[in-house]
Each structure stands twice: as C-alpha cells, then as structure tokens.
mmCIF file of C-alpha atoms and ligand atoms in Angstrom:
data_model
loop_
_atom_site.group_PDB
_atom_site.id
_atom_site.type_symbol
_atom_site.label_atom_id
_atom_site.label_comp_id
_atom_site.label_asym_id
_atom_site.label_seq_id
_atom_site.Cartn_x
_atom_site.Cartn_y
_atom_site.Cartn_z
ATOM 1 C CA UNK A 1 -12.991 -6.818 9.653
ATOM 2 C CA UNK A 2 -16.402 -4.994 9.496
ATOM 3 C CA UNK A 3 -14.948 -1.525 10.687
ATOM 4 C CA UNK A 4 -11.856 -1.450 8.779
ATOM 5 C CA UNK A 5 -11.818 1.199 5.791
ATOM 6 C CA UNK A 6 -9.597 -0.931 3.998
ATOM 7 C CA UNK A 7 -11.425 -4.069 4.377
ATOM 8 C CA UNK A 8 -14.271 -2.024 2.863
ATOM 9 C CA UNK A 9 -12.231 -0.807 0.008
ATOM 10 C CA UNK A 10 -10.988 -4.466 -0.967
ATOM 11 C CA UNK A 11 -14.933 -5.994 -0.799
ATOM 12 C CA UNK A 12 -15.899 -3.223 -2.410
ATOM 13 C CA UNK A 13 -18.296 -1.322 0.009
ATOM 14 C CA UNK A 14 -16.093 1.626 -0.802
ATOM 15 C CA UNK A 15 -15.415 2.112 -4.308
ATOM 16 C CA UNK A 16 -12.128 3.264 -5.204
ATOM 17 C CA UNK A 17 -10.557 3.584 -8.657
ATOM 18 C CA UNK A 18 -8.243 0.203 -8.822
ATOM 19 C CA UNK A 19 -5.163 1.150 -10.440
ATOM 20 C CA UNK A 20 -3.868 -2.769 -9.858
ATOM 21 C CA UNK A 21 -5.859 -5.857 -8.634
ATOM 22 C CA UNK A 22 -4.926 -9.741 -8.735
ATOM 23 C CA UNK A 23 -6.633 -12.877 -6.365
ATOM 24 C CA UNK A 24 -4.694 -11.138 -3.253
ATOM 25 C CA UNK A 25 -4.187 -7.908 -3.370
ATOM 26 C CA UNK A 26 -5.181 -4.499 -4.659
ATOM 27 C CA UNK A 27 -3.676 -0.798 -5.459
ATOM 28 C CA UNK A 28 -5.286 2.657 -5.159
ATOM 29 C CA UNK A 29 -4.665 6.099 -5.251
ATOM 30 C CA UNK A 30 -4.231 7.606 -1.901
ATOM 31 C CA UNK A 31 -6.951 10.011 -1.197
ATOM 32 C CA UNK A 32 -4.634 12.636 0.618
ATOM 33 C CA UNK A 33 -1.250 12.263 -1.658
ATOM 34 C CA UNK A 34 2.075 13.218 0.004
ATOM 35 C CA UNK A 35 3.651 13.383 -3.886
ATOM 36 C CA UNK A 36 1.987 13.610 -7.395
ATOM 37 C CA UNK A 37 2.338 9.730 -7.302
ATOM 38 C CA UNK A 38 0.921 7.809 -3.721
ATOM 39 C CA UNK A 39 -0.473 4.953 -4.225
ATOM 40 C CA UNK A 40 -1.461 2.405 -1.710
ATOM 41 C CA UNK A 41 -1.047 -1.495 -2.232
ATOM 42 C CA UNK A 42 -2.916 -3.706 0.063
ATOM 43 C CA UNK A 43 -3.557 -7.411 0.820
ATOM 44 C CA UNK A 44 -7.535 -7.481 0.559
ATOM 45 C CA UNK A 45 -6.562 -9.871 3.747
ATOM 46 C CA UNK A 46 -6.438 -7.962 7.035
ATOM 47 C CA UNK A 47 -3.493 -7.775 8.647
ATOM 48 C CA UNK A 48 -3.313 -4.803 10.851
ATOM 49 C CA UNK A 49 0.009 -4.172 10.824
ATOM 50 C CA UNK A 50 4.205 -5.651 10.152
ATOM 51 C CA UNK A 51 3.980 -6.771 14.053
ATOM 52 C CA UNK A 52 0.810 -9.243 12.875
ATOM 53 C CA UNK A 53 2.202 -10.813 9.932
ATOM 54 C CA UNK A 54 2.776 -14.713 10.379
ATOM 55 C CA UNK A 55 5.370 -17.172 8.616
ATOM 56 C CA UNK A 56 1.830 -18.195 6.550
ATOM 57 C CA UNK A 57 1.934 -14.320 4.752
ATOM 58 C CA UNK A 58 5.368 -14.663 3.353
ATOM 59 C CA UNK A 59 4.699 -15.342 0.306
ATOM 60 C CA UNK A 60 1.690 -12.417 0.464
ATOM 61 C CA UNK A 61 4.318 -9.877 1.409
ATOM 62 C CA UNK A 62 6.518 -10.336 -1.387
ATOM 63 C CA UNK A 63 3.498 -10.143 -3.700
ATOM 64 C CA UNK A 64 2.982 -6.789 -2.372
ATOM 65 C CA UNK A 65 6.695 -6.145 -3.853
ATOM 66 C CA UNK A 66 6.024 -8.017 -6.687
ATOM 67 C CA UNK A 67 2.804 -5.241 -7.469
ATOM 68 C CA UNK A 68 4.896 -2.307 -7.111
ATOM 69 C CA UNK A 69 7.655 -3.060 -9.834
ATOM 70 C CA UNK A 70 4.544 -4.012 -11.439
ATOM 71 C CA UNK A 71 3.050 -0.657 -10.892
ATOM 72 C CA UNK A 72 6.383 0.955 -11.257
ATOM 73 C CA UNK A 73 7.001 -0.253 -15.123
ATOM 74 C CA UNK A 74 2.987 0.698 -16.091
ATOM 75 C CA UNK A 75 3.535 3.824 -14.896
ATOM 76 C CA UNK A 76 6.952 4.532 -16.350
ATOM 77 C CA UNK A 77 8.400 5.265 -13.013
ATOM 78 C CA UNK A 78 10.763 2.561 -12.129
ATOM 79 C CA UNK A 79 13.839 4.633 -13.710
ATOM 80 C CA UNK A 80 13.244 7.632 -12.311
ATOM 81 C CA UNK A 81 12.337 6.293 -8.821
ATOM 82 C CA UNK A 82 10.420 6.226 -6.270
ATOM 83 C CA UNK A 83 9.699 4.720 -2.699
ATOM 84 C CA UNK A 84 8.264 2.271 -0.717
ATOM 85 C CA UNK A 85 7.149 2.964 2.862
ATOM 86 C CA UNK A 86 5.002 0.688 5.396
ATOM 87 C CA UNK A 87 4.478 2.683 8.876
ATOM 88 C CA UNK A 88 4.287 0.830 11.951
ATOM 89 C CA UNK A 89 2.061 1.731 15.113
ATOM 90 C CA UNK A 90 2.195 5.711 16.561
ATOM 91 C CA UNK A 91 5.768 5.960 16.154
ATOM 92 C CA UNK A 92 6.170 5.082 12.842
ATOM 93 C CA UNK A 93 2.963 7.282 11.600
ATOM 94 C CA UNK A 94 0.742 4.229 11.501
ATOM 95 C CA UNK A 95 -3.173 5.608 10.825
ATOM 96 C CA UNK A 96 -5.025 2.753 9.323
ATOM 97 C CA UNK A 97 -4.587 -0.562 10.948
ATOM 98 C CA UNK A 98 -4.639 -2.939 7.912
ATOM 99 C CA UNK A 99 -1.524 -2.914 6.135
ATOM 100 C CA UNK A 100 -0.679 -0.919 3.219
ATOM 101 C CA UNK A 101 2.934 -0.111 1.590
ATOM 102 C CA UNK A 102 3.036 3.336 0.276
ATOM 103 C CA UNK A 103 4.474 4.046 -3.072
ATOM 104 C CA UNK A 104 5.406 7.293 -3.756
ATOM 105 C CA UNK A 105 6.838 9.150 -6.730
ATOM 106 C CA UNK A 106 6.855 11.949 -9.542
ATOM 107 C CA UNK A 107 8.828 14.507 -7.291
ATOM 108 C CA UNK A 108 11.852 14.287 -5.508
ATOM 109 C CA UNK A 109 11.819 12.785 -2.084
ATOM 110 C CA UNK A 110 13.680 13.922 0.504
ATOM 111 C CA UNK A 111 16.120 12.104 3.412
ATOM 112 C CA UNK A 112 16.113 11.237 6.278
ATOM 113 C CA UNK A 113 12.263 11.623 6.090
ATOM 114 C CA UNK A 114 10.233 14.168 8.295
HETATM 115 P P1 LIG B 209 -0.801 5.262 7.224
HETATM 116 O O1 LIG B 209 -0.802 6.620 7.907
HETATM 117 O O2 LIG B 209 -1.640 4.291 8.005
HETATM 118 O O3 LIG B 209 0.546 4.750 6.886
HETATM 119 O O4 LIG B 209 -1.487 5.512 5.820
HETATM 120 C C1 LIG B 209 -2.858 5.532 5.642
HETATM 121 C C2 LIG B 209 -3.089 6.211 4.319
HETATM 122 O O5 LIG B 209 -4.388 5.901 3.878
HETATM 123 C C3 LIG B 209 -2.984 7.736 4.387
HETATM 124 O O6 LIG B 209 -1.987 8.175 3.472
HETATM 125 C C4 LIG B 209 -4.377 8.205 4.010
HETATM 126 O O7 LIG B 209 -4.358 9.363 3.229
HETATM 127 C C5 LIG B 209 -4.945 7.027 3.256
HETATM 128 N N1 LIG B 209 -6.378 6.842 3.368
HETATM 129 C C6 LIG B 209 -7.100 6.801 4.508
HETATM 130 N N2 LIG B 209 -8.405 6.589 4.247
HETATM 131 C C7 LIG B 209 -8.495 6.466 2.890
HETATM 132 C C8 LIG B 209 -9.597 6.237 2.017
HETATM 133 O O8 LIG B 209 -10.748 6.091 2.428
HETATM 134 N N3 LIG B 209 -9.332 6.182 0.687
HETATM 135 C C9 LIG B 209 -8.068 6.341 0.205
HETATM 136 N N4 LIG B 209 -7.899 6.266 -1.134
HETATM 137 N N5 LIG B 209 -6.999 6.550 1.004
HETATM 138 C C10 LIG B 209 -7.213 6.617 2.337
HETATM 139 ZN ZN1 LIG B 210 -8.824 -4.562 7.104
#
C-alpha cells in the first residue's frame, strides 16, 4: 500500500530501529510511547485492520503472538508483565490502518483502560 506508514516501515522506505524481524513480520519501538516499553509488532503484509483479516492470516496472527513472548523473554519482561492491545476503527482508538498489536510494559498499567 504506497501511502501506508507502515507499509513503508516494513520495505524499508522508513527506517526504524528493528527490535524483532522474521520472513513475516517485524517489531519497533513506538515513536510516541504510552509506557517506558511500547513496542509495535506488525505483519509487513497489509491488513488494515481485525475486521480485514481472512481465514488465509490465521496462522499470521498467531505469529504476531508468537513475536511477543518472543520479545517478552529478550527483554526480561514476561514475569513482570505486560500487555497486548490491537485497536479497532474510531472507537477502539484505531490511527494507523495496517495492523499492529501494541506491547506495552516497564510500568504498571492501569484497568479498565482510559
Ligand atoms: P493505533 O492508534 O493505530 O493503535 O497505533 C498507532 C501507533 O503507531 C501509535 O502508538 C503511534 O505512536 C505509532 N506510530 C505512528 N506513526 C509512527 C511512525 O512513523 N513510527 C513509529 N515508530 N511509530 C508510529
Ligand atoms: Zn500497510
């Protein structure tokens, strides 16, 4: 998708540090962090958001899960905690339309979220 931000990122027109890569996806530190930990995980295939994802992703998805214990363990975070959020569209906060899940951690997070 030529004016997607995240497309960009995963070809690499936009260079962002790559705390995680593999064949399908890719992880980044979130430019405006909501905790001292915010990372971003993303399919480098767009998707624009949970409403768009067909039977043929399934297997995609759970590799974004897969990543994030991944992520979690490197970063010596997966005892302490942390959390896992993919907005959806205006109500759920959605701002870029190529989906991402959010991992956030290092502080304590509150509920139910704002
Ligand atoms: P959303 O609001 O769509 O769930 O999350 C989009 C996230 O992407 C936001 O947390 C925002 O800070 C982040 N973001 C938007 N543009 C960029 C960018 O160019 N680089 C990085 N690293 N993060 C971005
Ligand atoms: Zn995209």
């Amino acid at each position: 998708m030529k004016d997607c931000i995240f497309c960009k990122i995963s070809n690499n027109i936009i260079n962002v540090n790559k705390i995680f890569e593999n064949k399908e996806l890719i992880a980044f530190n979130d430019n405006n962090p909501q905790a001292p930990f915010h990372v971003l995980i993303i399919p480098k295939k767009h998707i624009p958001t949970i409403n768009d994802i067909d039977e043929i992703d399934k297997v995609l998805i759970g590799e974004l899960f897969i990543a994030a214990k991944k992520i979690a363990k490197k970063n010596q975070i997966e005892k302490s905690g942390y959390r896992l959020i993919i907005n959806c569209n205006n109500d759920g906060g959605q701002t870029v339309f190529h989906i991402h899940l959010h991992m956030l951690a290092k502080r304590k997070l509150e509920w139910p979220p704002g």
